[in-house]
Coordinates of C-alpha atoms in Angstrom, one line a residue:
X1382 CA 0.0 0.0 0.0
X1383 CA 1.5 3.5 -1.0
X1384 CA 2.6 5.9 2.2
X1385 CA 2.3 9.5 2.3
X1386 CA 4.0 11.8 3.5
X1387 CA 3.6 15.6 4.6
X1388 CA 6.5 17.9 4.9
X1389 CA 5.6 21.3 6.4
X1390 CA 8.1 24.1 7.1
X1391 CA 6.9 27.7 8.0
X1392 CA 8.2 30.2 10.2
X1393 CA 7.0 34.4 10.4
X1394 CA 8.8 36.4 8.0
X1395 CA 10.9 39.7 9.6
X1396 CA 11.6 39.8 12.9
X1397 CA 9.5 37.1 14.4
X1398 CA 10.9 34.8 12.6
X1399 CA 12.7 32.6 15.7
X1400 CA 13.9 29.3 13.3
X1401 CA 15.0 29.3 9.8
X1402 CA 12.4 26.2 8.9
X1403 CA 12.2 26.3 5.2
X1404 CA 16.2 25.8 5.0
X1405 CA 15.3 22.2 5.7
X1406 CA 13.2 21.3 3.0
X1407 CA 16.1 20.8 0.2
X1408 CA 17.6 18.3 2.5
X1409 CA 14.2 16.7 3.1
X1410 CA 13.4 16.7 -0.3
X1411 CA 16.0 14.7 -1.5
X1412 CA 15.5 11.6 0.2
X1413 CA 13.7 9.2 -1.7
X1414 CA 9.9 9.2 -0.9
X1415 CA 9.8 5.2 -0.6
X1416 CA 12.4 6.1 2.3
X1417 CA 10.5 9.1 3.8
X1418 CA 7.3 6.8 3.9
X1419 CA 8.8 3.3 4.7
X1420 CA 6.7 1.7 1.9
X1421 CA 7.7 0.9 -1.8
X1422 CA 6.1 3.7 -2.9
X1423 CA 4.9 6.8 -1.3
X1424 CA 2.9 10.4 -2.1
X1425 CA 5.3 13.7 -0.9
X1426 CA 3.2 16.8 -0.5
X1427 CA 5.5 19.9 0.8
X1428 CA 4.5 22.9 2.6
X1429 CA 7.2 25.7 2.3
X1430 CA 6.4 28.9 4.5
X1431 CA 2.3 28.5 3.9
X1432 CA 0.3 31.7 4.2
X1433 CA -3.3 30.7 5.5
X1434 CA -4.2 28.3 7.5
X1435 CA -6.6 26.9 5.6
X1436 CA -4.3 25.8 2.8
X1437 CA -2.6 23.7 5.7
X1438 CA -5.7 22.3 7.1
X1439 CA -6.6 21.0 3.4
X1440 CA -3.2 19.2 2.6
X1441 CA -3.7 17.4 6.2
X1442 CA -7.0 16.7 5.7
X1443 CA -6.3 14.9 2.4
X1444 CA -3.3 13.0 3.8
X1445 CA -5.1 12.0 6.9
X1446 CA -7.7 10.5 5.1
X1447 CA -5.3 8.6 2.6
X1448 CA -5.5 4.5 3.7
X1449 CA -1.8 3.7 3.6
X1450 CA 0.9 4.4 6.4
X1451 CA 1.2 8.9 6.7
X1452 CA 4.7 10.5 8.3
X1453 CA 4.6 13.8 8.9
X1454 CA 7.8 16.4 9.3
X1455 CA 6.5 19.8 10.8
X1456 CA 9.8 21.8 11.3
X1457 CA 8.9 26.1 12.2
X1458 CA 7.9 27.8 15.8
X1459 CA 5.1 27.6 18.0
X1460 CA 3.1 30.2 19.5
X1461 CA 0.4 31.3 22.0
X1462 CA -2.8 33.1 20.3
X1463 CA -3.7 35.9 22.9
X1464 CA -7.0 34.9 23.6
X1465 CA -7.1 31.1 24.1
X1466 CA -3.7 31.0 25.2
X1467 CA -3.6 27.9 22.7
X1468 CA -0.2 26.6 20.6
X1469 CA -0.8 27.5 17.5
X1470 CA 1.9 27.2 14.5
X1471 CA 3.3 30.1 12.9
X1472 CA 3.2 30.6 9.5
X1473 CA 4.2 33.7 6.7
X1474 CA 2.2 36.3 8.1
X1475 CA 2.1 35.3 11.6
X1476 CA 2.5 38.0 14.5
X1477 CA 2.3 38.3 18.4
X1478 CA -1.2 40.1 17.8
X1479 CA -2.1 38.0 14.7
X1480 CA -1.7 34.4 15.6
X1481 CA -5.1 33.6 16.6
X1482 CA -6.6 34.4 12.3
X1483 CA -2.9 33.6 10.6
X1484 CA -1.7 30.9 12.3
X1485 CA -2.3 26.9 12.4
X1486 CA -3.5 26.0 15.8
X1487 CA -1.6 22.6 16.6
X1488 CA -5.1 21.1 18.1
X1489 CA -6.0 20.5 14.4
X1490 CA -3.5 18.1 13.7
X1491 CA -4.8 15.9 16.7
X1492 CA -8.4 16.8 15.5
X1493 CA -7.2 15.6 11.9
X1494 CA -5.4 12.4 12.6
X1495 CA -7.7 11.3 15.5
X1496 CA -9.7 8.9 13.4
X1497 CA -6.2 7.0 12.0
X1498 CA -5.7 3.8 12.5
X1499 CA -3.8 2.7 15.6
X1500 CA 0.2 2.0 14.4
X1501 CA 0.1 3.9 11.0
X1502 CA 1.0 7.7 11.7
X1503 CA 4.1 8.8 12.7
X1504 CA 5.2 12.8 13.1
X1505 CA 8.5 14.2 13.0
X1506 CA 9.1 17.5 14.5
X1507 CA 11.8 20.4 15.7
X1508 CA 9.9 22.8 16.3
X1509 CA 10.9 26.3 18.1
X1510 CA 9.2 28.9 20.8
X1511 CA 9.0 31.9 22.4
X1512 CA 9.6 32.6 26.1
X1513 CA 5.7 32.7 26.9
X1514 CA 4.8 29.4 24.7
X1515 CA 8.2 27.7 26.5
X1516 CA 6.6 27.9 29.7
X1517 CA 3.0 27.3 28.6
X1518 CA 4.8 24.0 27.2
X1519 CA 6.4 23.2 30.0
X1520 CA 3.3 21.9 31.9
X1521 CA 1.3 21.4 28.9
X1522 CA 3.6 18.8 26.7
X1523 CA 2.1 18.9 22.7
X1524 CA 0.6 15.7 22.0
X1525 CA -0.8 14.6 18.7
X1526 CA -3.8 12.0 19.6
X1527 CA -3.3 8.6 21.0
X1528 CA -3.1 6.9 17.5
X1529 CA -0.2 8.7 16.6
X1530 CA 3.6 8.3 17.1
X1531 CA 5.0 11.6 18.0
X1532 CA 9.8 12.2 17.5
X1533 CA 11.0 14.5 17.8
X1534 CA 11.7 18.1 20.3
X1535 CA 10.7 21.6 21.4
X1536 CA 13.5 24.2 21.8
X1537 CA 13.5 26.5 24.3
X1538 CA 14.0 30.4 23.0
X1539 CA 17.1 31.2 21.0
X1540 CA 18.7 34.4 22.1
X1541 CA 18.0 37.2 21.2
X1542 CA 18.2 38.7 17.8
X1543 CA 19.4 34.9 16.6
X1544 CA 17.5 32.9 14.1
X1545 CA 17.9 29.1 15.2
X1546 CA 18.3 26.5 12.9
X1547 CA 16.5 22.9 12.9
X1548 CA 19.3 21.2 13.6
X1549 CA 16.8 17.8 14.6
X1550 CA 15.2 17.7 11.2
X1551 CA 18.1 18.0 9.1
X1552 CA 19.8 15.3 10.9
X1553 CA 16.6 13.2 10.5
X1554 CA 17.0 14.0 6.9
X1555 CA 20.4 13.5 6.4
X1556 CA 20.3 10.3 7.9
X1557 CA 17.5 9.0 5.5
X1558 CA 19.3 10.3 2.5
X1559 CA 21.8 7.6 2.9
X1560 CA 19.1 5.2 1.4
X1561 CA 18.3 3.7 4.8
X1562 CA 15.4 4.4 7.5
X1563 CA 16.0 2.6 10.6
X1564 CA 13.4 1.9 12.9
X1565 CA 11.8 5.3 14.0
X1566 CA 12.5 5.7 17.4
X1567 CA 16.3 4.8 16.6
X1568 CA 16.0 7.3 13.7
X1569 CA 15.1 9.8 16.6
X1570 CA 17.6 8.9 18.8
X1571 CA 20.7 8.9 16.2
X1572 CA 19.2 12.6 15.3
X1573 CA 19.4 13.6 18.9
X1574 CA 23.1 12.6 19.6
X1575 CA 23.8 14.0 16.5
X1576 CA 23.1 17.4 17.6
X1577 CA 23.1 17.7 21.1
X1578 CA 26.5 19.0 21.0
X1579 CA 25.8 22.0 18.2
X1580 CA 22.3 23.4 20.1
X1581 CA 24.2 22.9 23.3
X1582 CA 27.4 25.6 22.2
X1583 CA 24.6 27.2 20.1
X1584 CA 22.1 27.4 22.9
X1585 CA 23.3 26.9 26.0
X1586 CA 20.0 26.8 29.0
X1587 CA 17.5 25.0 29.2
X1588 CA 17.2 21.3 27.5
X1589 CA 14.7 20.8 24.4
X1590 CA 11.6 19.0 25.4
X1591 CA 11.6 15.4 23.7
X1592 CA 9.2 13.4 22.5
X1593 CA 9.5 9.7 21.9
X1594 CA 6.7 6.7 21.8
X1595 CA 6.8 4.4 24.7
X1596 CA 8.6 6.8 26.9
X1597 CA 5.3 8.2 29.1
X1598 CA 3.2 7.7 26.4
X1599 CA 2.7 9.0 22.9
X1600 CA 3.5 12.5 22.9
X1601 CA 4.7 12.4 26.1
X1602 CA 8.5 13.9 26.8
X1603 CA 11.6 11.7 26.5
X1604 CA 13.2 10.8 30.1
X1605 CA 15.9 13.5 30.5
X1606 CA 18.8 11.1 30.1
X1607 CA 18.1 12.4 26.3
X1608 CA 21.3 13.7 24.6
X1609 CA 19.8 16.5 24.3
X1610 CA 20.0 17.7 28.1
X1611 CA 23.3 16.2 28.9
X1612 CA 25.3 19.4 28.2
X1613 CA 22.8 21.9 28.0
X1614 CA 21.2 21.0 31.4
X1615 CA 22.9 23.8 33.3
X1616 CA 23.8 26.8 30.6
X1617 CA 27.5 25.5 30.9
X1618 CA 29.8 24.2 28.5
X1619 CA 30.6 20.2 28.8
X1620 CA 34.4 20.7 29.6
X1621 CA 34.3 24.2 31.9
X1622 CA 38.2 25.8 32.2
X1623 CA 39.5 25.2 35.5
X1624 CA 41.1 28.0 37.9
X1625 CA 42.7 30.6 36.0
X1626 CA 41.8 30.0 32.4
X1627 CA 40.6 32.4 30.3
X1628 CA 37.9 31.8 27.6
X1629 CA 36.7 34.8 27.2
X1630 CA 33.2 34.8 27.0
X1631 CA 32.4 32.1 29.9
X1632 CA 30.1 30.1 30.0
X1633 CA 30.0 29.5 26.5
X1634 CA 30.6 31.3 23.8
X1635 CA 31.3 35.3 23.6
X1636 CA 29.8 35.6 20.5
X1637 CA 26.9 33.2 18.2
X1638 CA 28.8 30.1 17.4
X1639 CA 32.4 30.8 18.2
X1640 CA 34.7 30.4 21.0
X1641 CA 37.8 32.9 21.4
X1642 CA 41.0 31.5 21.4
X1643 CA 43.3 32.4 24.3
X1644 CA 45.8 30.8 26.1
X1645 CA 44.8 29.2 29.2
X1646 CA 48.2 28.9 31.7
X1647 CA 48.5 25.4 32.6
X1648 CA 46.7 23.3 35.6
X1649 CA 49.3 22.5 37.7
X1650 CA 46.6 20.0 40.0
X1651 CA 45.9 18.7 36.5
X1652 CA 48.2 15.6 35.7
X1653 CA 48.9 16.1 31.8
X1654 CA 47.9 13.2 29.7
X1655 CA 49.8 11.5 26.7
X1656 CA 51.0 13.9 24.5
X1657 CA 49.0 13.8 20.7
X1658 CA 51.8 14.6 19.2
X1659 CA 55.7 15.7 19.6
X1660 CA 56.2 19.3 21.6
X1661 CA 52.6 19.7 22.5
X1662 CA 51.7 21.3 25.3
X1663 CA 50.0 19.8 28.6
X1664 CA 46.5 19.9 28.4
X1665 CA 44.2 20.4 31.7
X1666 CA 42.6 16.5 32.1
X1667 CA 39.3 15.9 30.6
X1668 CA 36.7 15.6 33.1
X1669 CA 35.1 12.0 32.6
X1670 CA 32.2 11.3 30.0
X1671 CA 29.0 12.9 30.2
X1672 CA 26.9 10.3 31.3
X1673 CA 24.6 8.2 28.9
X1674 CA 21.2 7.2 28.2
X1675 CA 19.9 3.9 28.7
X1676 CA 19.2 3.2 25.2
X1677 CA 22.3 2.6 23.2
X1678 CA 23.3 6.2 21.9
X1679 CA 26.7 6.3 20.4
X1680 CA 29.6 7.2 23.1
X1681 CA 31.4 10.1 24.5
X1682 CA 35.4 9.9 24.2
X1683 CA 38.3 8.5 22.5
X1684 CA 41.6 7.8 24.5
X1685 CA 43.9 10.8 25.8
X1686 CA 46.9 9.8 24.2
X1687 CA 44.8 8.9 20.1
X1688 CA 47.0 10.5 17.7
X1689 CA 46.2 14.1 16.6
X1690 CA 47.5 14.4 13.7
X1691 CA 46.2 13.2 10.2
X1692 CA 43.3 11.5 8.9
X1693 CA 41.9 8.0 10.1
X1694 CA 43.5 6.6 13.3
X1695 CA 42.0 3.2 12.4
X1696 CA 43.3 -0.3 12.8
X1697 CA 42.8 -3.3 11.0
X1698 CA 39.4 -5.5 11.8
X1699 CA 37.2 -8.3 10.1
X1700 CA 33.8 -6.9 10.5
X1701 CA 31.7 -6.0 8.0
X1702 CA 30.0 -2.6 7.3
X1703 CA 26.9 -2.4 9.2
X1704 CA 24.5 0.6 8.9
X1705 CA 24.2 3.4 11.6
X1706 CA 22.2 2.7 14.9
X1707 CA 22.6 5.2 17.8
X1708 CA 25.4 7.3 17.4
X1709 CA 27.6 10.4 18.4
X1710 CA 27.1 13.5 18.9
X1711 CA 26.4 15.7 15.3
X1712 CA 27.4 13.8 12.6
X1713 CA 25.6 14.7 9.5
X1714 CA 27.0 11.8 7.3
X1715 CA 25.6 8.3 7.5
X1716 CA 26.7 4.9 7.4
X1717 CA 26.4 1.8 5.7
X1718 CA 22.8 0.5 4.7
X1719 CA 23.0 -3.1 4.9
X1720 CA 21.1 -5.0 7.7
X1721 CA 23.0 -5.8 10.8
X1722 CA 22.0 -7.6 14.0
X1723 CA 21.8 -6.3 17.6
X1724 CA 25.0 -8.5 18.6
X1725 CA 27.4 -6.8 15.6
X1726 CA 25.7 -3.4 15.8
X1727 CA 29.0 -1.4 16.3
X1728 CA 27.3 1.7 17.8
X1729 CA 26.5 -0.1 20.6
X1730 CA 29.6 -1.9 21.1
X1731 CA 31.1 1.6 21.3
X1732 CA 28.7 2.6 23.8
X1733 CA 28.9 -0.2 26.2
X1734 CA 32.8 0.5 25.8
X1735 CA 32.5 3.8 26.6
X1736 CA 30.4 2.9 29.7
X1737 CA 33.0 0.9 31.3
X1738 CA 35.9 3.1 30.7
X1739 CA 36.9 1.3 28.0
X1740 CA 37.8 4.7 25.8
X1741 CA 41.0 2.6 24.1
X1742 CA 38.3 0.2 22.9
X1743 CA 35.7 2.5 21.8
X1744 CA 38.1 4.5 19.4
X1745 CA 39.4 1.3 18.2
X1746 CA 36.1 -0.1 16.8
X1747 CA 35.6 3.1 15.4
X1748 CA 39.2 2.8 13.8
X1749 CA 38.1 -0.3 12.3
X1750 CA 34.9 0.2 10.9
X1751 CA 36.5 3.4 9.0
X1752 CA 38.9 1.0 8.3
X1753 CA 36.4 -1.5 6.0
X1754 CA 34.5 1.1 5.5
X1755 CA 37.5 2.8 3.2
X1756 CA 38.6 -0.8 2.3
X1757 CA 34.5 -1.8 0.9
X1758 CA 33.5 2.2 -0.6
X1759 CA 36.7 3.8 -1.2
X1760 CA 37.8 7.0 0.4
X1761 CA 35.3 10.3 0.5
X1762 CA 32.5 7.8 0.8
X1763 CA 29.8 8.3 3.6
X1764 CA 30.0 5.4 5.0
X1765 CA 34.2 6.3 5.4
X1766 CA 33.2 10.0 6.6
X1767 CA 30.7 8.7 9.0
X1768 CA 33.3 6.4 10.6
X1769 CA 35.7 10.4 10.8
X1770 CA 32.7 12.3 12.5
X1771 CA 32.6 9.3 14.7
X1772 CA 35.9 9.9 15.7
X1773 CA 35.8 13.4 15.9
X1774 CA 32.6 13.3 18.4
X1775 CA 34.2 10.8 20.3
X1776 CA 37.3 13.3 21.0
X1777 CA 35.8 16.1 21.3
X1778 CA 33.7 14.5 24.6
X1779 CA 36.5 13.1 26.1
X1780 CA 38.2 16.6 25.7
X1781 CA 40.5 16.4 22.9
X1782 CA 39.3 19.6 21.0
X1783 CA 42.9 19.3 18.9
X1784 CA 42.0 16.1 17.3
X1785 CA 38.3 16.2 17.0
X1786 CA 39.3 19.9 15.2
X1787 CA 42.1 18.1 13.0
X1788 CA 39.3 15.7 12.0
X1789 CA 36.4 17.9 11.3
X1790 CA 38.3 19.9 8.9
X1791 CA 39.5 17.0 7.1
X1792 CA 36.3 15.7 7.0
X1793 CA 35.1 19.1 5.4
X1794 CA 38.4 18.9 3.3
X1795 CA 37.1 15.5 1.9
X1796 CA 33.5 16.8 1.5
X1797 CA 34.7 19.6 -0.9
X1798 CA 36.6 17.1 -2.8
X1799 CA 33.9 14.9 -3.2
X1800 CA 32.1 17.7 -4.8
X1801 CA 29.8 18.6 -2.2
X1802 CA 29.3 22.3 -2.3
X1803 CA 30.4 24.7 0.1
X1804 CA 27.0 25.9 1.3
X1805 CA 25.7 22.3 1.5
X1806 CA 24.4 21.4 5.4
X1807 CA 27.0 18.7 6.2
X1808 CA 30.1 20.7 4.8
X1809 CA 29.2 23.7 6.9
X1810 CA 28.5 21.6 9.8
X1811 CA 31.5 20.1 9.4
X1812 CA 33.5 23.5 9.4
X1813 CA 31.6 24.7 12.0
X1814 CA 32.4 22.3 14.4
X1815 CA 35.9 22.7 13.4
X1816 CA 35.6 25.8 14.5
X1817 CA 34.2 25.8 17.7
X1818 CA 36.6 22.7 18.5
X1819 CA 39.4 25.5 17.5
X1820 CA 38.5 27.7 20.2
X1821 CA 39.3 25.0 23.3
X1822 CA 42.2 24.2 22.1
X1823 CA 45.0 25.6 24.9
X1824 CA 48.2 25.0 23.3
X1825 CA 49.1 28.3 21.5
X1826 CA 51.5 26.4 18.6
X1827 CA 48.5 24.2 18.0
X1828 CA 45.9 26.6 17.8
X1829 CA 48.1 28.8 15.4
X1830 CA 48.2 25.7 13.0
X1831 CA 45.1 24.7 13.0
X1832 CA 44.0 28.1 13.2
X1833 CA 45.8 28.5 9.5
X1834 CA 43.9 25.5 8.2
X1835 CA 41.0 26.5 9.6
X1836 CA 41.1 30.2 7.8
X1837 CA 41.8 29.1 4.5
X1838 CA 38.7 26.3 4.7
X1839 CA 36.7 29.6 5.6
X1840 CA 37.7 31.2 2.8
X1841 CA 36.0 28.5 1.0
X1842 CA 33.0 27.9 3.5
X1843 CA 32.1 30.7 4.9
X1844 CA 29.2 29.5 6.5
X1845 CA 25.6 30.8 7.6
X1846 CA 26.9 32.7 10.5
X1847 CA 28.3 36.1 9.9
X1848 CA 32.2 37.2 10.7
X1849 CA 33.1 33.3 10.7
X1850 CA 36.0 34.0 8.8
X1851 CA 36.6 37.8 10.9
X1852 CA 36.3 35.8 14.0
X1853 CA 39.5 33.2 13.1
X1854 CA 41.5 36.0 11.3
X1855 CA 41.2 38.2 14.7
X1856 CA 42.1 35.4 17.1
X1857 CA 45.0 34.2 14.9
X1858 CA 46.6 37.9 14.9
X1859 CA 46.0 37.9 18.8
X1860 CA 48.0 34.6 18.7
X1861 CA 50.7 35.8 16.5
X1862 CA 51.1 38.7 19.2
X1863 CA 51.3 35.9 22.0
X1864 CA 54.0 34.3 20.5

């Protein structure tokens, strides 16, 4: 029986406009509709910044009442109409005065999908509020009828004068545009571990409401052991500096998206750990993992001493490539899509590694799936550049910001050569996280050289945020005068 499937961005135009929603539609768009839908064949139907809320209302209607199995991926910001004090969706025309006649008040998609049958509707979505619907929320979770699976989360409010981006849904797509679509709730999970670590520097407060079946209930919250809340639980950054270091801008960052570099004096309570490379400075000690959820999300560190320098750290294995179950923290590439059982799921193997303190382990299996995966696809493949953000998440939570920075930009670097363009989501994310992995790291030398790399990638990538490129040429000059 065909699917359907309903994708619905919209956000206000000007100055109410609190998430850029419609930027996720190419990436959702390109994923096969047989993979949106889960069924051989499937109808798509896209919304893209909708002006009435009628024209809404009809396209649900019409795929509410189709027979086959309906997703739905609703990416823009909620808001409170003044009078009912009821969420309501925000769409082109949508103010603060307004929302009650211009927006799409969220009780007709439960009134629309109530009559589905049980086990055939699923809906996807990241959706973004202001400060009075965030605490409406927060005692009033959004639920979407009984019959009906609800993934996905509710940011809080992005500061001010900052457009958000939904991070959740463009993971969610770029992991169906590798040609597989795992179960759904693993689908949400591998989204959320992907970018817990982006909204976290990004946004740093309150944790995003999630919402997962089976966890309290369709529509109900996930537990807080989400990814989302492990570093964003308290406004501060994963790895805080110790006594006398000098980030400016604590807790995280000074400025949207970046981190300034400076030269934090060494920790002398801090034993240094194994050098990543020749002359490198001691670095403070990471503080241990963040700790994980119960389901098997993708792990938190690699060893102190893993090399820092150059491309895969892998070593040899015999498994074969298996696709992506949970995994780290904001990787927008994608694994293998061959079927794999529970017992050689590698994602979880990492996980349970990381659990026991097994970091030596956990960067190892990484190593060697990179490994086959180069051996089976070639190099530049996603599968081989899933295997590299692997890594780099990996480092970057056990507080190696050197090598998880030395990996992002070659994964960027092998993007580009791949002939990805330079505005495309997972090259920018790729340089972004660069970035902000630049700004921790404390060795002055190191920073200077990576800092170099990093300025002539920006040259080519500029990215979405403005002064990207300002930001690194300032902080490499301020280095210069260090040294």
């Amino acid at each position: 029986m065909p699917g359907t499937v309903l994708l619905l961005a919209a956000s206000p135009v000007g100055k109410g406009c609190l998430v850029d929603a419609a930027s996720v539609l190419p990436v959702l768009a390109a994923v096969a509709p047989s993979v949106l839908s889960g069924t051989e064949t499937a109808n798509v139907v896209e919304l893209a910044d909708p002006l009435e809320p009628q024209a809404v209302l009809t396209r649900l209607r019409a795929a509410a009442t189709s027979p086959g199995p309906l997703t739905m991926f609703v990416t823009g910001q909620l808001q409170l109409d003044r009078r009912q004090r009821l969420p309501h969706l925000a769409l082109a025309r949508t103010t603060p005065a307004t929302v009650r006649y211009t927006a799409f008040p969220w009780h007709w998609v439960t009134e629309e999908l109530r009559l589905r049958p049980p086990g055939l509707t699923s809906v996807f979505v990241d959706l973004h509020t202001d400060a009075d619907t965030w605490t409406h929320l927060a005692g009033r979770p959004l639920a979407v009828g009984p019959a009906t699976a609800l993934y996905g989360r509710v940011a809080p409010p992005p500061p001010r004068r900052t457009v958000a981006q939904p991070t959740y849904m463009r993971a969610v797509a770029t992991i169906l545009r590798s040609g597989h679509r795992p179960p759904l709730l693993q689908l949400h999970q591998q989204a959320l571990t992907r970018t817990s670590g982006e909204d976290a520097a990004a946004r740093p407060g309150a944790a995003d409401l999630l919402f997962a079946p089976g966890q309290g209930g369709p529509g109900a919250p996930a537990p807080a052991a989400a990814p989302a809340a492990v570093v964003a639980e308290t406004g501060a950054p994963p790895f805080p500096p110790g006594p006398g270091q000098s980030w400016a801008g604590q807790p995280w960052p000074p400025a949207p998206a970046f981190t300034t570099v400076t030269s934090p004096p060494p920790l002398p309570q801090a034993p240094p750990p194994a050098p990543p490379a020749p002359f490198a400075s001691p670095a403070p000690q990471a503080p241990p993992p963040a700790p994980l959820p119960s389901a098997p999300l993708t792990p938190h560190g690699p060893p102190p001493g893993a090399p820092s320098r150059g491309e895969p750290s892998a070593s040899p294995g015999s498994h074969q490539p298996v696709p992506p179950r949970p995994m780290a923290v904001a990787i927008p590439g994608q694994a293998s899509p061959q079927e794999s059982s529970p017992s050689s799921d590698p994602h979880g193997e990492i996980t349970a590694a990381v659990r026991a303190g097994r970091h030596g382990e956990a960067v190892g299996l990484a190593g060697r799936r990179e490994e086959e995966a180069l051996r089976a696809y070639g190099p530049g493949s996603e599968q081989v550049l899933h295997w590299m953000e692997v890594r780099a998440d990996l480092a970057m939570l056990a507080g190696d910001p050197e090598r998880s920075c030395r990996i992002w930009l070659a994964v960027a670097v092998a993007r580009l050569d791949a002939g990805q363009a330079a505005d495309a989501p997972e090259v920018e994310s790729a340089v972004d996280r660069a970035h902000h992995q630049w700004g921790r790291v404390d060795d002055p030398a190191r920073a200077r050289e990576l800092g170099a790399e990093l300025a002539r990638l920006r040259l080519r990538v500029p990215g979405r945020r403005e002064g990207a490129l300002d930001h690194v040429q300032e902080q490499l000059r301020q280095l210069q005068t260090q040294a």
